[in-house]
Amino acid sequence: MPLAVQQKQIIVTCNYEARRHGLYKLQLVTEARRQCPEAIVVLGEDLTRFRNASKDNYNFLRRFAWSGKVERLGFDEIFIDVTDMIDYNLEMINLNALQSSFFYLARLDPTSGFTYDCSSIAGNTVPGLPDPLFSDPTNSGASLKNFDDTLYMRLLIGSHLAQYLRHQLEEHQGYTATVGISTNKLVSKLVGNVNKPKGQTTLLPPYTPSDTGESNITRFLDSHDIGKIPGIGFKSAQKIRDFVLGRPAAFDTGLVYGGTKEKVTVKDVRMFSSMGGDLLEKLLGGSGAPKSIGMKVWGLINGVDETEVSKAREVPQQISIEDSYIRLDAMTEVEKELRMLSRSLITRIRIDLSRADDDDQPLVDEDLGDVETSGSVPARQWLACPRTLRLTTRPRPPTNRDGTLPRIFTRISRSCDMPSFVLSFSSSVEELSERLVQETLVPLFKKVHPEKSGWNLSLINLCVANMTLTAASAMYSAGRDISKMFKTQDQVLKGWKVKDSLLVAPAGPGPRPPDGSIHKEADDQLHCIKSPSGSQSREREWQEDEDVWQSDDEDRTFEYGCTTCGLSVPYFAIAAHERFHHLQKIPD
């Protein structure tokens, strides 16, 4: 059944059945209904469930990575660097038993892992494999055929790990996944799009040009449109298209965001006369452009991506909420949208940047309850506090003379210090949102747009950034909060607690200490009560006397009386003091 998700008047995503009927992302809803009347269109304004599912899947997959390098991209994409896992398992391979190999998921636990067939790659490959990878994997002593390095084996082992992770994700989380396997983020992302949905693809070597021909990376990238290469933005792709075509590229009419009728492939750009990093620098560089953007884009066109997979973060670097509009140019409507966005932003701040005081569990939406109307949430502890609040808008420029919309997407931003009252759990989200709008966001908006009307906004974005880690019990925190340690120390140290072994002697017959025995007191507040006759009682009763002064015996330093001069000398100074008298007796 064709299914599409609608936000405002735009299709933000759709399933593969809908795409087979001609629907696509960022399509107008009216056009989508005309294209596929039987499609089911559902509202997707509330992204809370998407965010929570994304976070759950991310936390599930990050447990498998040894290096901790697990980077989330959007809601539904994750990069995982498994280099160390592949290197370790490559050393464990037994070429005499390839079909019964074992993948180790933990270095210190040889039982944690899964069996796999190391004689063939799991899933699909680009290009396809006409011949087996090994000469005869069923015989002992099988050897790699026509391969002079270990890259094939590394990719082969990685394909089996990817298959295992896909199955685990579906079994335990209920989500299917598509995976791309290669040696950098750029190629793995693109090759993962080849066999959607619910498939995986490995890009095979050679990865560098040789005497026999081009690399497989070059062959694979050449067919892609220049605008589909990750890292090459819309404006850069538009400039490259115009340069290669020698004129402005024609765009589809009616689209809200981009879209071109003319396809300029990576091969068209790569093979263009005099094309290279220097030429791209002249074309794309200039004021406001990233440094060495030409060489970076030239590297991406050739499949070179040196960016590393970021390590998993306990708190996000920034949190932003935005919405798009067909037309927004009245102050009353702006304030209404700011209230809605600020409510969502404050809710996300509470969920993503705080934990419960008692159990260190992250706040989920179910914990919020009626927070927007009833007030505070259960006792929470901030993991990080944002220092900067940023407001961004995107005005829509006037139409061209021919009535078409110009493809210009300039954003305007203003920032200020994050108001401290936003980080209060004692007030409801609704109260904090209203105060934030009136005291901060409206004045900030008037700085961005001093004119009273006519902005024709197509987007408003609210963002908090510059996170400062706070003291908490987690190891990644900027400082340690030891309050929880004191609250739980009695329970934690219960098994090691030292108790006084002195007991009250039982009354009646039984063994008793002999008369005149002396009981050494362990605490100066405890004393032995003597009988009226003056002798020490056989039944020694111990009690606490709060009215007596504590003895200073524990603080007293033991001293020695010098027989020569009569001074009291501490024990540690006796040798030096005697040496002093000895030197006095020696004649000059």
Coordinates of C-alpha atoms in Angstrom, one line a residue:
M1 CA 0.0 0.0 0.0
P2 CA 1.5 3.4 -0.9
L3 CA 2.1 5.5 2.2
A4 CA 3.3 9.0 2.5
V5 CA 4.0 11.3 5.5
Q6 CA 2.9 14.9 5.3
Q7 CA 4.2 18.0 7.0
K8 CA 2.4 21.2 6.1
Q9 CA 1.8 20.9 2.4
I10 CA 4.8 18.8 1.6
I11 CA 5.5 15.0 1.4
V12 CA 8.5 14.6 3.7
T13 CA 8.9 10.9 3.1
C14 CA 7.1 7.9 1.6
N15 CA 7.5 4.2 1.5
Y16 CA 9.0 2.3 -1.5
E17 CA 5.6 1.3 -2.8
A18 CA 4.6 4.9 -3.0
R19 CA 7.9 5.7 -4.8
R20 CA 7.1 3.0 -7.4
H21 CA 3.9 5.0 -8.0
G22 CA 5.9 8.2 -8.7
L23 CA 5.9 9.9 -5.3
Y24 CA 9.1 11.4 -3.9
K25 CA 10.4 13.4 -1.0
L26 CA 9.6 17.2 -0.8
Q27 CA 6.7 16.8 -3.3
L28 CA 3.7 19.0 -2.9
V29 CA 0.8 17.1 -1.3
T30 CA -1.6 18.2 -4.1
E31 CA 0.8 16.9 -6.8
A32 CA 1.3 13.6 -4.9
R33 CA -2.5 13.0 -4.6
R34 CA -2.9 13.7 -8.3
Q35 CA 0.0 11.4 -9.1
C36 CA -1.2 8.5 -6.9
P37 CA -4.9 8.9 -5.7
E38 CA -4.8 5.6 -3.7
A39 CA -1.9 6.7 -1.6
I40 CA -2.5 7.0 2.2
V41 CA -1.2 10.3 3.4
V42 CA -0.7 10.7 7.2
L43 CA 0.3 13.7 9.3
G44 CA 3.9 13.7 10.6
E45 CA 4.0 17.0 12.5
D46 CA 4.9 15.4 15.9
L47 CA 8.3 13.7 15.6
T48 CA 8.5 12.6 19.2
R49 CA 8.1 8.9 18.4
F50 CA 10.6 9.1 15.5
R51 CA 13.2 10.7 17.8
N52 CA 12.7 8.1 20.6
A53 CA 12.9 5.2 18.1
S54 CA 16.0 6.7 16.6
K55 CA 17.6 7.1 20.0
D56 CA 16.7 3.5 21.0
N57 CA 18.2 2.0 17.9
Y58 CA 21.3 4.1 18.2
N59 CA 21.9 3.0 21.8
F60 CA 21.3 -0.6 20.8
L61 CA 23.8 -0.6 18.0
R62 CA 26.5 1.4 19.8
R63 CA 26.9 -1.5 22.3
F64 CA 28.5 -3.6 19.6
A65 CA 31.3 -1.1 18.7
W66 CA 34.6 -1.6 20.4
S67 CA 36.0 1.8 19.5
G68 CA 32.9 3.7 20.6
K69 CA 32.9 5.4 17.1
V70 CA 29.2 5.4 16.4
E71 CA 27.9 8.5 14.6
R72 CA 24.2 9.3 14.1
L73 CA 23.1 11.0 10.9
G74 CA 19.5 12.3 11.0
F75 CA 16.9 10.0 12.4
D76 CA 17.5 6.8 10.5
E77 CA 21.2 6.6 9.5
I78 CA 24.2 5.5 11.6
F79 CA 27.9 5.2 10.8
I80 CA 29.9 2.6 12.7
D81 CA 33.7 2.3 12.6
V82 CA 34.4 -1.4 13.1
T83 CA 38.1 -1.3 12.0
D84 CA 39.4 -2.7 15.3
M85 CA 36.9 -5.5 15.3
I86 CA 37.7 -6.6 11.8
D87 CA 41.5 -6.5 12.4
Y88 CA 41.1 -8.7 15.5
N89 CA 38.9 -11.2 13.7
L90 CA 41.1 -11.2 10.7
E91 CA 43.9 -12.5 12.9
M92 CA 41.6 -15.3 14.2
I93 CA 40.8 -16.7 10.8
N94 CA 41.7 -20.3 10.2
L95 CA 42.2 -20.9 6.5
N96 CA 41.8 -24.6 7.0
A97 CA 38.2 -24.2 8.3
L98 CA 36.8 -21.1 6.5
Q99 CA 33.2 -22.3 6.4
S100 CA 33.0 -22.7 10.1
S101 CA 34.6 -19.5 11.2
F102 CA 33.7 -17.7 14.4
F103 CA 33.3 -13.9 14.7
Y104 CA 34.4 -12.7 18.2
L105 CA 32.2 -9.8 19.5
A106 CA 34.4 -9.4 22.6
R107 CA 38.1 -9.7 23.1
L108 CA 37.9 -11.1 26.7
D109 CA 35.0 -13.4 26.1
P110 CA 35.7 -16.2 23.6
T111 CA 32.1 -17.4 23.8
S112 CA 30.6 -14.1 22.7
G113 CA 30.1 -14.1 19.0
F114 CA 28.6 -16.0 16.1
T115 CA 29.6 -18.5 13.5
Y116 CA 29.8 -17.6 9.8
D117 CA 31.0 -18.8 6.4
C118 CA 34.3 -16.9 5.7
S119 CA 34.5 -18.3 2.2
S120 CA 32.0 -15.9 0.7
I121 CA 30.7 -12.4 1.2
A122 CA 27.3 -11.9 2.9
G123 CA 24.7 -10.0 0.9
N124 CA 25.2 -8.2 -2.4
T125 CA 28.3 -6.8 -4.0
V126 CA 29.2 -4.0 -6.4
P127 CA 30.4 -5.2 -8.9
G128 CA 29.0 -8.7 -8.8
L129 CA 31.1 -11.7 -8.1
P130 CA 31.3 -14.1 -11.1
D131 CA 33.8 -16.4 -9.4
P132 CA 34.3 -17.7 -5.8
L133 CA 36.7 -15.7 -3.7
F134 CA 38.7 -18.7 -2.8
S135 CA 40.2 -21.5 -4.9
D136 CA 38.4 -24.3 -3.1
P137 CA 37.0 -23.3 0.3
T138 CA 35.8 -26.9 1.0
N139 CA 39.4 -28.2 1.0
S140 CA 41.9 -27.6 3.7
G141 CA 44.5 -25.0 3.0
A142 CA 42.2 -22.8 0.8
S143 CA 43.9 -19.7 -0.4
L144 CA 42.7 -16.3 -1.8
K145 CA 42.5 -16.3 -5.5
N146 CA 44.1 -13.4 -7.5
F147 CA 44.2 -11.2 -4.5
D148 CA 47.4 -9.6 -3.4
D149 CA 46.2 -7.8 -0.2
T150 CA 43.9 -8.3 2.7
L151 CA 41.3 -5.7 1.8
Y152 CA 39.0 -8.3 0.3
M153 CA 39.1 -10.3 3.5
R154 CA 38.5 -7.3 5.6
L155 CA 35.4 -6.4 3.6
L156 CA 34.2 -10.0 3.6
I157 CA 34.4 -10.2 7.4
G158 CA 32.7 -6.8 7.7
S159 CA 29.8 -8.0 5.5
H160 CA 29.1 -10.8 7.9
L161 CA 29.2 -8.4 10.9
A162 CA 26.8 -6.2 9.1
Q163 CA 24.4 -9.1 8.4
Y164 CA 24.6 -10.1 12.1
L165 CA 23.8 -6.5 13.2
R166 CA 20.8 -6.3 10.8
H167 CA 19.4 -9.5 12.2
Q168 CA 19.9 -8.5 15.8
L169 CA 18.2 -5.1 15.1
E170 CA 15.2 -6.7 13.6
E171 CA 14.9 -9.4 16.2
H172 CA 15.3 -7.2 19.3
Q173 CA 14.1 -3.8 18.1
G174 CA 11.7 -4.8 15.4
Y175 CA 13.3 -2.6 12.7
T176 CA 14.8 -3.6 9.3
A177 CA 17.9 -1.9 8.0
T178 CA 19.9 -1.4 4.8
V179 CA 23.7 -1.5 5.1
G180 CA 26.6 -0.3 3.0
I181 CA 30.1 -1.7 3.6
S182 CA 33.2 0.1 2.5
T183 CA 36.3 2.0 3.8
N184 CA 34.9 5.5 4.3
K185 CA 31.7 7.3 5.1
L186 CA 31.0 8.6 1.6
V187 CA 31.2 5.4 -0.3
S188 CA 29.5 3.3 2.4
K189 CA 26.5 5.7 2.5
L190 CA 26.1 5.6 -1.3
V191 CA 26.6 1.9 -1.8
G192 CA 24.1 1.3 1.0
N193 CA 21.4 2.8 -1.3
V194 CA 21.9 0.2 -4.0
N195 CA 19.8 -2.6 -2.5
K196 CA 16.9 -1.0 -0.6
P197 CA 15.0 -2.0 1.3
K198 CA 16.3 -4.6 3.8
G199 CA 19.5 -5.4 2.0
Q200 CA 23.2 -4.9 2.2
T201 CA 25.9 -4.1 -0.3
T202 CA 29.7 -4.3 -0.2
L203 CA 31.8 -2.3 -2.7
L204 CA 34.6 -4.6 -3.8
P205 CA 38.2 -3.7 -4.6
P206 CA 40.3 -2.5 -6.4
Y207 CA 39.9 0.9 -4.7
T208 CA 42.8 2.5 -6.6
P209 CA 43.4 2.7 -10.4
S210 CA 45.7 0.0 -11.8
D211 CA 47.3 -0.9 -15.1
T212 CA 44.2 -3.0 -15.9
G213 CA 41.7 -0.2 -15.5
E214 CA 39.9 2.2 -13.2
S215 CA 39.1 1.6 -9.5
N216 CA 35.7 0.2 -8.6
I217 CA 35.1 3.4 -6.6
T218 CA 35.4 5.5 -9.7
R219 CA 33.1 3.3 -11.7
F220 CA 30.5 3.3 -8.9
L221 CA 30.5 7.0 -8.4
D222 CA 30.5 8.0 -12.1
S223 CA 26.8 7.3 -12.6
H224 CA 25.7 9.5 -9.7
D225 CA 24.3 12.9 -10.2
I226 CA 26.7 15.5 -8.8
G227 CA 24.0 16.7 -6.4
K228 CA 23.6 13.3 -4.9
I229 CA 27.2 13.2 -3.5
P230 CA 27.2 13.7 0.3
G231 CA 29.2 16.8 1.2
I232 CA 28.3 18.7 -2.0
G233 CA 25.5 21.0 -1.1
F234 CA 22.7 22.3 -3.2
K235 CA 24.4 25.6 -4.1
S236 CA 27.7 24.0 -4.9
A237 CA 26.0 21.4 -7.1
Q238 CA 24.1 24.1 -8.9
K239 CA 27.3 26.1 -9.6
I240 CA 29.0 22.9 -10.9
R241 CA 26.0 22.1 -13.2
D242 CA 25.9 25.6 -14.6
F243 CA 29.7 25.5 -15.3
V244 CA 29.7 22.1 -17.0
L245 CA 26.6 22.9 -19.1
G246 CA 27.7 26.4 -19.9
R247 CA 24.3 27.8 -18.9
P248 CA 21.9 27.7 -15.9
A249 CA 20.4 24.3 -15.4
A250 CA 16.7 24.0 -16.0
F251 CA 14.6 23.3 -12.9
D252 CA 11.2 21.6 -12.4
T253 CA 8.4 24.0 -11.8
G254 CA 6.2 23.7 -8.8
L255 CA 8.9 22.2 -6.5
V256 CA 9.3 23.8 -3.1
Y257 CA 12.9 22.7 -2.7
G258 CA 15.3 22.3 -5.6
G259 CA 15.1 19.7 -8.3
T260 CA 16.7 19.9 -11.7
K261 CA 15.6 18.5 -15.1
E262 CA 19.1 18.1 -16.3
K263 CA 21.4 15.5 -14.8
V264 CA 25.1 16.2 -14.6
T265 CA 26.9 13.1 -13.5
V266 CA 30.1 12.8 -11.5
K267 CA 31.8 11.4 -14.7
D268 CA 30.7 14.5 -16.6
V269 CA 32.4 16.7 -14.0
R270 CA 35.5 14.5 -13.6
M271 CA 36.1 14.3 -17.3
F272 CA 35.4 18.0 -18.0
S273 CA 38.4 19.8 -19.5
S274 CA 40.9 21.1 -17.0
M275 CA 38.7 20.0 -14.1
G276 CA 40.5 19.6 -10.8
G277 CA 40.8 21.1 -7.3
D278 CA 42.2 24.4 -8.4
L279 CA 39.4 25.0 -10.9
L280 CA 36.7 24.0 -8.3
E281 CA 38.3 26.3 -5.8
K282 CA 37.9 29.3 -8.3
L283 CA 34.3 28.2 -9.0
L284 CA 33.2 27.5 -5.4
G285 CA 35.5 29.5 -3.3
G286 CA 35.1 33.1 -2.2
S287 CA 33.8 35.0 0.8
G288 CA 32.1 32.8 3.3
A289 CA 33.2 29.5 1.6
P290 CA 35.0 26.9 3.6
K291 CA 38.7 26.8 3.3
S292 CA 40.0 24.6 0.5
I293 CA 36.5 23.7 -0.6
G294 CA 37.7 23.0 -4.2
M295 CA 40.1 20.2 -3.1
K296 CA 37.5 18.8 -0.8
V297 CA 34.9 18.6 -3.5
W298 CA 37.4 17.1 -6.0
G299 CA 38.3 14.5 -3.4
L300 CA 34.6 13.6 -2.9
I301 CA 34.1 13.3 -6.7
N302 CA 36.9 10.7 -6.7
G303 CA 35.6 8.9 -3.6
V304 CA 38.1 10.3 -1.1
D305 CA 36.6 11.1 2.3
E306 CA 39.0 11.4 5.2
T307 CA 36.4 12.4 7.8
E308 CA 36.4 10.0 10.7
V309 CA 33.3 8.5 12.4
S310 CA 32.6 10.6 15.5
K311 CA 32.6 8.9 18.9
A312 CA 29.3 8.3 20.5
R313 CA 28.1 11.3 22.6
E314 CA 26.0 11.0 25.7
V315 CA 24.6 14.5 25.1
P316 CA 24.0 16.2 21.7
Q317 CA 26.2 19.1 20.5
Q318 CA 23.0 21.1 19.8
I319 CA 19.3 20.7 19.8
S320 CA 17.2 22.4 17.2
I321 CA 13.5 22.6 16.3
E322 CA 12.3 24.1 13.0
D323 CA 9.2 24.3 10.8
S324 CA 8.6 25.4 7.2
Y325 CA 5.8 27.5 5.9
I326 CA 4.2 28.4 2.6
R327 CA 4.0 32.0 3.7
L328 CA 4.5 33.6 7.2
D329 CA 4.5 37.4 7.3
A330 CA 2.3 38.5 10.3
M331 CA 3.6 39.1 13.8
T332 CA 0.7 37.4 15.5
E333 CA 1.4 34.3 13.4
V334 CA 5.1 34.5 14.1
E335 CA 4.4 34.6 17.9
K336 CA 2.1 31.6 17.6
E337 CA 4.8 29.6 15.8
L338 CA 7.4 30.7 18.3
R339 CA 5.3 29.4 21.1
M340 CA 4.8 26.0 19.4
L341 CA 8.5 25.7 18.5
S342 CA 9.7 26.8 22.0
R343 CA 7.4 24.2 23.7
S344 CA 9.0 21.5 21.6
L345 CA 12.5 22.8 22.2
I346 CA 12.1 22.9 26.0
T347 CA 10.6 19.4 26.0
R348 CA 13.6 18.1 24.0
I349 CA 16.0 19.8 26.3
R350 CA 14.5 18.1 29.3
I351 CA 14.5 14.7 27.6
D352 CA 18.0 14.8 26.0
L353 CA 20.0 16.7 28.7
S354 CA 18.7 15.4 32.0
R355 CA 18.5 12.2 34.0
A356 CA 16.6 11.1 37.1
D357 CA 18.4 11.7 40.4
D358 CA 17.8 8.2 41.7
D359 CA 18.4 5.9 38.8
D360 CA 20.5 7.7 36.2
Q361 CA 17.9 6.8 33.6
P362 CA 17.2 9.2 30.7
L363 CA 13.9 11.0 30.7
V364 CA 11.4 9.7 28.1
D365 CA 8.2 11.2 26.9
E366 CA 6.1 8.9 29.2
D367 CA 7.9 10.5 32.2
L368 CA 6.6 13.9 31.2
G369 CA 3.0 13.1 32.1
D370 CA 1.0 16.3 32.1
V371 CA 4.1 18.4 32.5
E372 CA 2.8 21.1 30.1
T373 CA -0.2 21.8 32.3
S374 CA 0.6 20.5 35.8
G375 CA 4.1 21.8 36.3
S376 CA 7.3 20.1 37.3
V377 CA 8.6 16.7 36.5
P378 CA 10.1 14.1 38.9
A379 CA 13.5 15.1 40.4
R380 CA 16.0 15.5 37.6
Q381 CA 19.7 16.1 37.2
W382 CA 21.1 18.1 34.3
L383 CA 23.8 16.3 32.3
A384 CA 24.6 19.4 30.3
C385 CA 23.4 23.0 30.0
P386 CA 23.2 25.0 26.8
R387 CA 24.9 28.4 26.8
T388 CA 23.6 29.8 23.5
L389 CA 20.1 30.2 22.0
R390 CA 19.9 30.9 18.3
L391 CA 16.9 32.0 16.2
T392 CA 17.1 31.5 12.4
T393 CA 14.7 32.5 9.7
R394 CA 14.6 32.0 6.0
P395 CA 12.8 34.7 4.0
R396 CA 11.5 33.8 0.6
P397 CA 12.8 36.2 -2.1
P398 CA 10.4 37.8 -4.6
T399 CA 9.4 35.8 -7.7
N400 CA 11.2 36.2 -10.9
R401 CA 9.8 38.2 -13.8
D402 CA 8.5 35.0 -15.4
G403 CA 6.7 34.1 -12.2
T404 CA 9.0 31.3 -11.2
L405 CA 10.5 31.1 -7.7
P406 CA 14.3 31.8 -7.4
R407 CA 16.3 28.9 -6.0
I408 CA 17.8 31.0 -3.2
F409 CA 17.8 29.7 0.4
T410 CA 19.5 32.3 2.5
R411 CA 19.1 32.0 6.2
I412 CA 19.4 34.8 8.7
S413 CA 20.4 34.1 12.3
R414 CA 20.8 35.9 15.6
S415 CA 22.1 34.4 18.9
C416 CA 22.0 35.4 22.6
D417 CA 22.9 33.8 25.9
M418 CA 20.6 31.0 27.0
P419 CA 18.1 32.3 29.7
S420 CA 18.7 30.5 32.9
F421 CA 15.0 30.2 33.8
V422 CA 14.5 27.7 30.9
L423 CA 16.5 25.1 32.9
S424 CA 14.0 25.1 35.7
F425 CA 12.0 21.9 36.5
S426 CA 9.7 23.7 38.9
S427 CA 7.7 25.4 36.1
S428 CA 5.6 23.8 33.4
V429 CA 6.7 23.8 29.8
E430 CA 3.8 26.0 28.9
E431 CA 4.9 28.7 31.4
L432 CA 8.5 28.6 30.4
S433 CA 7.6 28.7 26.7
E434 CA 5.4 31.8 27.1
R435 CA 8.1 33.6 29.1
L436 CA 10.8 32.6 26.6
V437 CA 8.8 34.0 23.7
Q438 CA 8.0 37.3 25.3
E439 CA 11.3 38.0 27.0
T440 CA 13.8 36.6 24.5
L441 CA 12.5 35.3 21.2
V442 CA 10.3 38.2 20.2
P443 CA 13.1 40.8 20.8
L444 CA 15.5 38.5 19.0
F445 CA 13.2 38.2 16.1
K446 CA 12.8 42.0 15.8
K447 CA 16.6 42.3 15.6
V448 CA 16.6 39.8 12.7
H449 CA 13.7 41.6 11.0
P450 CA 13.4 45.2 12.1
E451 CA 10.6 45.8 9.5
K452 CA 7.1 45.3 10.8
S453 CA 5.8 43.1 8.0
G454 CA 6.6 41.7 4.5
W455 CA 9.1 39.0 5.5
N456 CA 7.4 36.1 3.7
L457 CA 9.2 33.6 5.9
S458 CA 9.5 30.0 4.7
L459 CA 11.2 28.7 7.8
I460 CA 11.8 29.4 11.5
N461 CA 14.4 27.5 13.5
L462 CA 15.2 27.5 17.2
C463 CA 18.5 26.0 18.4
V464 CA 20.4 25.7 21.6
A465 CA 24.1 25.0 21.4
N466 CA 27.5 25.3 23.2
M467 CA 26.7 22.5 25.7
T468 CA 28.5 22.7 29.0
L469 CA 28.7 19.4 30.8
T470 CA 27.7 19.5 34.4
A471 CA 28.8 17.6 37.5
A472 CA 27.1 14.2 37.5
S473 CA 27.7 10.6 38.5
A474 CA 28.5 9.6 34.9
M475 CA 32.2 9.3 33.9
Y476 CA 31.9 11.6 30.9
S477 CA 30.6 14.5 33.1
A478 CA 32.7 17.6 33.6
G479 CA 33.3 16.9 37.3
R480 CA 31.7 14.3 39.6
D481 CA 28.7 14.8 41.7
I482 CA 29.3 12.8 44.9
S483 CA 25.9 13.5 46.5
K484 CA 24.5 10.2 45.3
M485 CA 27.5 8.4 46.8
F486 CA 26.6 9.7 50.2
K487 CA 23.0 8.9 49.8
T488 CA 23.7 5.3 49.0
Q489 CA 26.8 4.6 51.0
D490 CA 25.0 2.8 53.8
Q491 CA 23.5 0.3 51.5
V492 CA 26.6 -0.1 49.3
L493 CA 29.0 -0.5 52.3
K494 CA 26.6 -2.7 54.3
G495 CA 28.7 -5.8 53.8
W496 CA 31.9 -4.1 55.0
K497 CA 30.6 -2.1 57.9
V498 CA 32.8 -2.5 61.1
K499 CA 30.7 -3.1 64.3
D500 CA 31.8 -3.0 67.9
S501 CA 32.4 -6.5 69.2
L502 CA 31.9 -5.5 72.9
L503 CA 28.7 -7.1 74.2
V504 CA 26.8 -6.7 77.5
A505 CA 27.5 -9.7 79.7
P506 CA 24.4 -11.8 80.2
A507 CA 22.9 -11.9 83.7
G508 CA 22.7 -15.1 85.7
P509 CA 25.1 -18.0 85.8
G510 CA 27.8 -18.5 83.2
P511 CA 31.5 -17.7 82.6
R512 CA 32.6 -14.3 83.8
P513 CA 35.8 -12.4 83.6
P514 CA 38.0 -12.7 86.7
D515 CA 37.9 -10.0 89.5
G516 CA 40.3 -7.2 88.9
S517 CA 40.5 -7.7 85.1
I518 CA 40.8 -4.6 83.2
H519 CA 38.8 -4.0 80.0
K520 CA 40.5 -1.6 77.5
E521 CA 37.9 0.9 76.3
A522 CA 37.7 1.4 72.6
D523 CA 35.7 4.6 72.9
D524 CA 36.3 7.3 75.5
Q525 CA 32.5 7.8 75.7
L526 CA 32.2 4.2 77.1
H527 CA 33.2 3.5 80.6
C528 CA 33.0 0.7 83.2
I529 CA 30.7 1.2 86.2
K530 CA 32.3 0.0 89.4
S531 CA 30.4 -1.6 92.3
P532 CA 29.8 0.4 95.5
S533 CA 32.5 -1.6 97.3
G534 CA 35.0 -0.1 95.0
S535 CA 35.9 -3.3 93.2
Q536 CA 35.2 -3.6 89.6
S537 CA 31.8 -5.2 88.9
R538 CA 31.7 -8.7 87.5
E539 CA 28.7 -7.7 85.3
R540 CA 30.3 -5.0 83.2
E541 CA 27.7 -2.7 81.8
W542 CA 28.6 -0.4 79.0
Q543 CA 26.7 2.8 78.5
E544 CA 27.2 6.0 76.6
D545 CA 27.8 9.1 78.7
E546 CA 27.1 12.3 76.7
D547 CA 28.1 14.6 79.6
V548 CA 31.8 13.7 79.8
W549 CA 34.6 15.4 77.8
Q550 CA 36.3 13.4 75.2
S551 CA 39.8 12.5 76.0
D552 CA 42.7 14.1 74.1
D553 CA 44.7 10.9 74.3
E554 CA 44.3 10.3 70.6
D555 CA 45.9 13.7 69.8
R556 CA 48.7 13.5 72.3
T557 CA 52.2 13.0 70.9
F558 CA 54.4 10.6 73.0
E559 CA 57.5 12.3 74.3
Y560 CA 60.9 11.3 75.9
G561 CA 62.6 13.0 78.8
C562 CA 66.2 13.8 77.9
T563 CA 68.5 12.7 80.8
T564 CA 71.1 15.3 79.9
C565 CA 69.1 18.5 79.7
G566 CA 65.7 17.4 81.0
L567 CA 63.8 18.6 78.0
S568 CA 60.8 16.6 76.7
V569 CA 61.7 15.4 73.2
P570 CA 59.3 13.7 70.8
Y571 CA 60.2 10.2 69.9
F572 CA 60.9 10.9 66.3
A573 CA 63.5 13.6 67.4
I574 CA 65.4 11.6 70.0
A575 CA 68.3 10.5 67.7
A576 CA 68.8 14.1 66.5
H577 CA 68.7 15.5 70.1
E578 CA 71.3 13.0 71.3
R579 CA 73.5 13.8 68.4
F580 CA 73.3 17.4 69.4
H581 CA 74.6 16.6 72.9
H582 CA 77.3 14.4 71.5
L583 CA 78.6 17.2 69.3
Q584 CA 78.7 19.6 72.3
K585 CA 81.1 17.2 74.1
I586 CA 83.6 17.1 71.2
P587 CA 86.4 19.6 71.8
D588 CA 87.1 22.3 69.1

